[in-house]
Amino acid sequence: MNRYPTWKYALVALCVAVAALYTLPNFFGESPAVQVSSARATVRVDAALLARVESALSQASIAYSGAVLDANSVRVRFADTDIQLKAKDTVDKAVNPDPANATYVVALNLLSASPGWLTAIHALPMYLGLDLRGGVHFLLQVDMPAAQTKRLESLTGDIRSLLRDKTIRHGGVAREGQTLRVRFRDGETRAKAREIIAAGIVPSDGRTFLEPAGTSGCGSGTGLPGLVATRPGP
């Protein structure tokens, strides 16, 4: 026996159908995207920027599945991450001709892959926090030449300070490429300095090698004995 009016059953069925409809975006997943936003308060994000981005992608023959312009950014969707990375470089060069004075911020992003008609009725996916998305993955790239240069500059100061503290007179500490050259007036002073530097700096560094330079100056043209501190590459 039916205990409730028919309209109540119809209302429940309608609510379930609407709930199922607005749940659908969660099953489509996300697509790789490139997002372009303004780097300055005075620079606007408008349809002209969208046209520049689409033109740059078309000229580079990079396929994209959709472009969206909102109040703060332009977002372009791609099929996979390989195309996304290529597109980021292309778009960055197109909107920022001078990298040292960038006008726009070009970043990697993710967009919902749900159909446009679902987005049009504001059926959006549930956005999960970082803990539920598996955290954040970083890929760091080390600038080895810059790191070696910085380390050599640090060694230059350390050697000067150490020789000054030990009252060892020298003719200067100079950097020559990836080596440091310390010059002395005679071989005896050089031998003493080598022992002091080896005991005070090299063991803690672990990757610096000391070699005596001949009295010919080893290309320096000074004719003075010296020490060469070398740090090999990675």
CSV table of C-alpha atoms in Angstrom, one decimal:
chain,number,residue,atom,x,y,z
A,1,MET,CA,0.0,0.0,0.0
A,2,ASN,CA,1.3,3.4,-1.0
A,3,ARG,CA,1.9,5.4,2.3
A,4,TYR,CA,3.0,8.7,0.6
A,5,PRO,CA,1.6,10.9,-2.1
A,6,THR,CA,3.0,10.3,-5.6
A,7,TRP,CA,4.5,13.9,-5.8
A,8,LYS,CA,6.8,13.1,-2.9
A,9,TYR,CA,8.3,10.1,-4.7
A,10,ALA,CA,8.7,12.2,-7.8
A,11,LEU,CA,10.5,14.9,-5.7
A,12,VAL,CA,12.9,12.4,-4.3
A,13,ALA,CA,13.6,11.0,-7.7
A,14,LEU,CA,14.2,14.5,-9.1
A,15,CYS,CA,16.6,15.3,-6.2
A,16,VAL,CA,18.6,12.1,-6.8
A,17,ALA,CA,18.8,12.8,-10.6
A,18,VAL,CA,20.0,16.3,-10.0
A,19,ALA,CA,22.6,15.1,-7.4
A,20,ALA,CA,23.8,12.4,-9.9
A,21,LEU,CA,24.1,15.1,-12.6
A,22,TYR,CA,26.2,17.4,-10.5
A,23,THR,CA,28.4,14.4,-9.4
A,24,LEU,CA,29.4,13.6,-13.0
A,25,PRO,CA,32.3,16.1,-13.2
A,26,ASN,CA,34.2,14.1,-10.6
A,27,PHE,CA,34.3,11.1,-13.0
A,28,PHE,CA,36.0,12.9,-15.9
A,29,GLY,CA,39.2,13.6,-14.1
A,30,GLU,CA,41.6,16.5,-15.0
A,31,SER,CA,43.5,17.6,-18.0
A,32,PRO,CA,47.0,19.3,-18.2
A,33,ALA,CA,46.7,23.0,-18.8
A,34,VAL,CA,48.8,26.2,-19.1
A,35,GLN,CA,47.6,29.2,-17.2
A,36,VAL,CA,48.6,32.8,-18.2
A,37,SER,CA,48.0,35.5,-15.6
A,38,SER,CA,49.2,39.1,-15.2
A,39,ALA,CA,52.5,39.7,-13.4
A,40,ARG,CA,51.6,43.4,-12.8
A,41,ALA,CA,48.6,45.2,-11.5
A,42,THR,CA,48.5,47.5,-14.5
A,43,VAL,CA,48.5,44.7,-17.1
A,44,ARG,CA,45.1,43.4,-18.1
A,45,VAL,CA,44.1,39.9,-19.0
A,46,ASP,CA,41.6,40.2,-21.9
A,47,ALA,CA,40.5,38.8,-25.2
A,48,ALA,CA,43.6,40.2,-26.9
A,49,LEU,CA,45.8,38.1,-24.7
A,50,LEU,CA,43.7,35.0,-25.4
A,51,ALA,CA,44.1,35.7,-29.1
A,52,ARG,CA,47.9,36.0,-28.7
A,53,VAL,CA,48.1,32.7,-26.9
A,54,GLU,CA,45.9,30.9,-29.5
A,55,SER,CA,47.9,32.4,-32.3
A,56,ALA,CA,51.3,31.3,-30.8
A,57,LEU,CA,50.0,27.7,-30.3
A,58,SER,CA,48.6,27.6,-33.9
A,59,GLN,CA,51.9,28.8,-35.4
A,60,ALA,CA,53.8,26.2,-33.4
A,61,SER,CA,51.3,23.5,-34.5
A,62,ILE,CA,50.5,22.6,-30.9
A,63,ALA,CA,47.0,21.1,-30.6
A,64,TYR,CA,44.8,22.1,-27.6
A,65,SER,CA,41.4,21.0,-26.6
A,66,GLY,CA,40.0,24.3,-25.3
A,67,ALA,CA,40.9,27.8,-24.1
A,68,VAL,CA,39.1,29.7,-21.3
A,69,LEU,CA,39.3,33.4,-20.4
A,70,ASP,CA,38.2,34.3,-17.0
A,71,ALA,CA,38.6,37.5,-14.9
A,72,ASN,CA,42.2,36.8,-13.8
A,73,SER,CA,43.8,34.4,-16.3
A,74,VAL,CA,43.8,32.6,-19.6
A,75,ARG,CA,43.8,28.8,-19.3
A,76,VAL,CA,44.4,26.4,-22.2
A,77,ARG,CA,43.8,22.6,-22.0
A,78,PHE,CA,46.0,19.9,-23.6
A,79,ALA,CA,45.8,16.2,-24.2
A,80,ASP,CA,48.9,15.2,-22.2
A,81,THR,CA,51.8,16.6,-20.2
A,82,ASP,CA,54.3,16.4,-23.0
A,83,ILE,CA,52.3,18.8,-25.1
A,84,GLN,CA,51.6,20.9,-22.0
A,85,LEU,CA,55.4,21.4,-21.4
A,86,LYS,CA,56.0,22.3,-25.0
A,87,ALA,CA,53.1,24.7,-25.0
A,88,LYS,CA,54.3,26.4,-21.8
A,89,ASP,CA,57.6,27.3,-23.4
A,90,THR,CA,55.9,28.5,-26.6
A,91,VAL,CA,53.4,30.7,-24.8
A,92,ASP,CA,56.0,32.1,-22.5
A,93,LYS,CA,58.1,33.3,-25.4
A,94,ALA,CA,55.1,34.7,-27.1
A,95,VAL,CA,53.8,36.8,-24.2
A,96,ASN,CA,57.1,37.6,-22.6
A,97,PRO,CA,59.6,38.7,-25.4
A,98,ASP,CA,61.9,40.0,-22.7
A,99,PRO,CA,62.3,37.3,-20.0
A,100,ALA,CA,64.1,39.7,-17.7
A,101,ASN,CA,61.1,41.9,-17.7
A,102,ALA,CA,58.2,39.5,-17.8
A,103,THR,CA,54.7,40.9,-18.1
A,104,TYR,CA,52.8,37.7,-17.6
A,105,VAL,CA,53.2,34.6,-15.4
A,106,VAL,CA,52.9,31.4,-17.4
A,107,ALA,CA,52.4,28.4,-15.2
A,108,LEU,CA,51.4,24.7,-15.4
A,109,ASN,CA,48.0,23.9,-14.1
A,110,LEU,CA,45.2,21.3,-14.2
A,111,LEU,CA,41.7,21.8,-15.5
A,112,SER,CA,38.6,19.6,-15.2
A,113,ALA,CA,38.1,17.4,-18.2
A,114,SER,CA,34.3,17.5,-17.9
A,115,PRO,CA,32.2,18.6,-20.9
A,116,GLY,CA,31.5,22.3,-21.4
A,117,TRP,CA,27.8,21.9,-20.9
A,118,LEU,CA,28.4,20.6,-17.4
A,119,THR,CA,30.5,23.7,-16.6
A,120,ALA,CA,27.9,25.9,-18.1
A,121,ILE,CA,25.3,24.8,-15.5
A,122,HIS,CA,28.0,25.2,-12.8
A,123,ALA,CA,28.5,21.5,-12.3
A,124,LEU,CA,32.1,21.5,-11.1
A,125,PRO,CA,34.3,18.8,-9.7
A,126,MET,CA,35.1,18.6,-6.0
A,127,TYR,CA,38.5,20.0,-5.5
A,128,LEU,CA,40.6,17.9,-3.1
A,129,GLY,CA,43.3,19.2,-0.8
A,130,LEU,CA,46.9,18.4,-1.2
A,131,ASP,CA,46.8,15.6,1.3
A,132,LEU,CA,44.0,13.8,-0.6
A,133,ARG,CA,45.7,14.4,-3.9
A,134,GLY,CA,48.8,12.6,-2.9
A,135,GLY,CA,50.9,15.7,-1.9
A,136,VAL,CA,53.1,17.8,-4.1
A,137,HIS,CA,56.0,16.6,-6.3
A,138,PHE,CA,58.9,18.9,-7.0
A,139,LEU,CA,61.6,18.5,-9.6
A,140,LEU,CA,64.7,20.6,-8.7
A,141,GLN,CA,67.4,21.4,-11.1
A,142,VAL,CA,70.8,22.5,-9.8
A,143,ASP,CA,72.9,25.0,-11.6
A,144,MET,CA,76.2,23.3,-11.3
A,145,PRO,CA,78.4,26.0,-12.8
A,146,ALA,CA,77.0,28.6,-10.5
A,147,ALA,CA,77.3,26.3,-7.5
A,148,GLN,CA,81.0,25.6,-8.3
A,149,THR,CA,81.7,29.3,-8.8
A,150,LYS,CA,80.1,30.1,-5.5
A,151,ARG,CA,82.1,27.4,-3.8
A,152,LEU,CA,85.4,28.7,-5.3
A,153,GLU,CA,84.6,32.2,-4.1
A,154,SER,CA,84.0,30.8,-0.6
A,155,LEU,CA,87.3,28.9,-0.8
A,156,THR,CA,89.1,32.0,-1.8
A,157,GLY,CA,88.0,33.8,1.3
A,158,ASP,CA,88.8,30.8,3.5
A,159,ILE,CA,92.3,30.5,2.2
A,160,ARG,CA,93.1,34.2,2.6
A,161,SER,CA,91.8,34.1,6.2
A,162,LEU,CA,93.7,30.9,7.0
A,163,LEU,CA,97.0,32.2,5.7
A,164,ARG,CA,96.5,35.5,7.4
A,165,ASP,CA,95.8,33.8,10.7
A,166,LYS,CA,98.9,31.6,10.3
A,167,THR,CA,101.0,34.7,9.3
A,168,ILE,CA,101.9,33.1,5.9
A,169,ARG,CA,102.8,35.8,3.4
A,170,HIS,CA,101.6,35.2,-0.2
A,171,GLY,CA,101.4,37.0,-3.5
A,172,GLY,CA,97.7,36.8,-3.8
A,173,VAL,CA,94.8,34.3,-4.3
A,174,ALA,CA,93.4,34.4,-7.8
A,175,ARG,CA,90.6,32.4,-9.5
A,176,GLU,CA,91.5,31.0,-12.9
A,177,GLY,CA,88.5,29.1,-14.4
A,178,GLN,CA,87.6,26.3,-12.0
A,179,THR,CA,90.9,26.6,-10.1
A,180,LEU,CA,92.4,28.8,-7.4
A,181,ARG,CA,96.0,29.8,-7.7
A,182,VAL,CA,98.0,31.0,-4.6
A,183,ARG,CA,101.4,32.5,-5.3
A,184,PHE,CA,104.4,32.7,-2.9
A,185,ARG,CA,107.9,34.2,-2.9
A,186,ASP,CA,109.7,30.9,-2.4
A,187,GLY,CA,109.2,27.1,-2.4
A,188,GLU,CA,109.6,26.8,1.4
A,189,THR,CA,106.7,29.1,2.1
A,190,ARG,CA,104.7,27.3,-0.5
A,191,ALA,CA,105.3,23.9,1.2
A,192,LYS,CA,104.4,25.3,4.6
A,193,ALA,CA,101.2,26.9,3.2
A,194,ARG,CA,100.2,23.7,1.5
A,195,GLU,CA,100.4,21.8,4.8
A,196,ILE,CA,98.3,24.4,6.5
A,197,ILE,CA,95.6,24.6,3.8
A,198,ALA,CA,95.5,20.8,3.5
A,199,ALA,CA,94.9,20.5,7.2
A,200,GLY,CA,92.6,23.4,7.6
A,201,ILE,CA,90.3,23.4,4.5
A,202,VAL,CA,90.7,20.4,2.2
A,203,PRO,CA,89.6,17.6,4.7
A,204,SER,CA,86.3,19.3,5.5
A,205,ASP,CA,85.7,20.0,1.8
A,206,GLY,CA,86.5,16.5,0.5
A,207,ARG,CA,86.6,17.4,-3.2
A,208,THR,CA,89.4,20.0,-3.4
A,209,PHE,CA,92.8,18.9,-4.6
A,210,LEU,CA,96.0,20.8,-4.0
A,211,GLU,CA,98.8,20.7,-6.5
A,212,PRO,CA,102.1,22.7,-6.5
A,213,ALA,CA,102.7,25.0,-9.4
A,214,GLY,CA,106.1,25.2,-10.9
A,215,THR,CA,108.4,28.2,-10.7
A,216,SER,CA,107.6,28.9,-14.3
A,217,GLY,CA,104.3,30.3,-13.1
A,218,CYS,CA,102.2,27.7,-15.0
A,219,GLY,CA,101.0,30.3,-17.6
A,220,SER,CA,100.6,33.1,-15.1
A,221,GLY,CA,103.8,34.8,-16.2
A,222,THR,CA,104.9,35.7,-12.7
A,223,GLY,CA,107.8,33.1,-12.3
A,224,LEU,CA,106.8,32.6,-8.7
A,225,PRO,CA,106.0,29.2,-7.0
A,226,GLY,CA,102.4,28.6,-6.1
A,227,LEU,CA,99.6,26.3,-5.2
A,228,VAL,CA,96.7,25.3,-7.4
A,229,ALA,CA,93.4,24.3,-5.7
A,230,THR,CA,91.1,22.4,-8.1
A,231,ARG,CA,87.5,21.3,-7.8
A,232,PRO,CA,86.5,18.6,-10.4
A,233,GLY,CA,83.1,18.8,-12.0
A,234,PRO,CA,80.2,16.5,-11.1
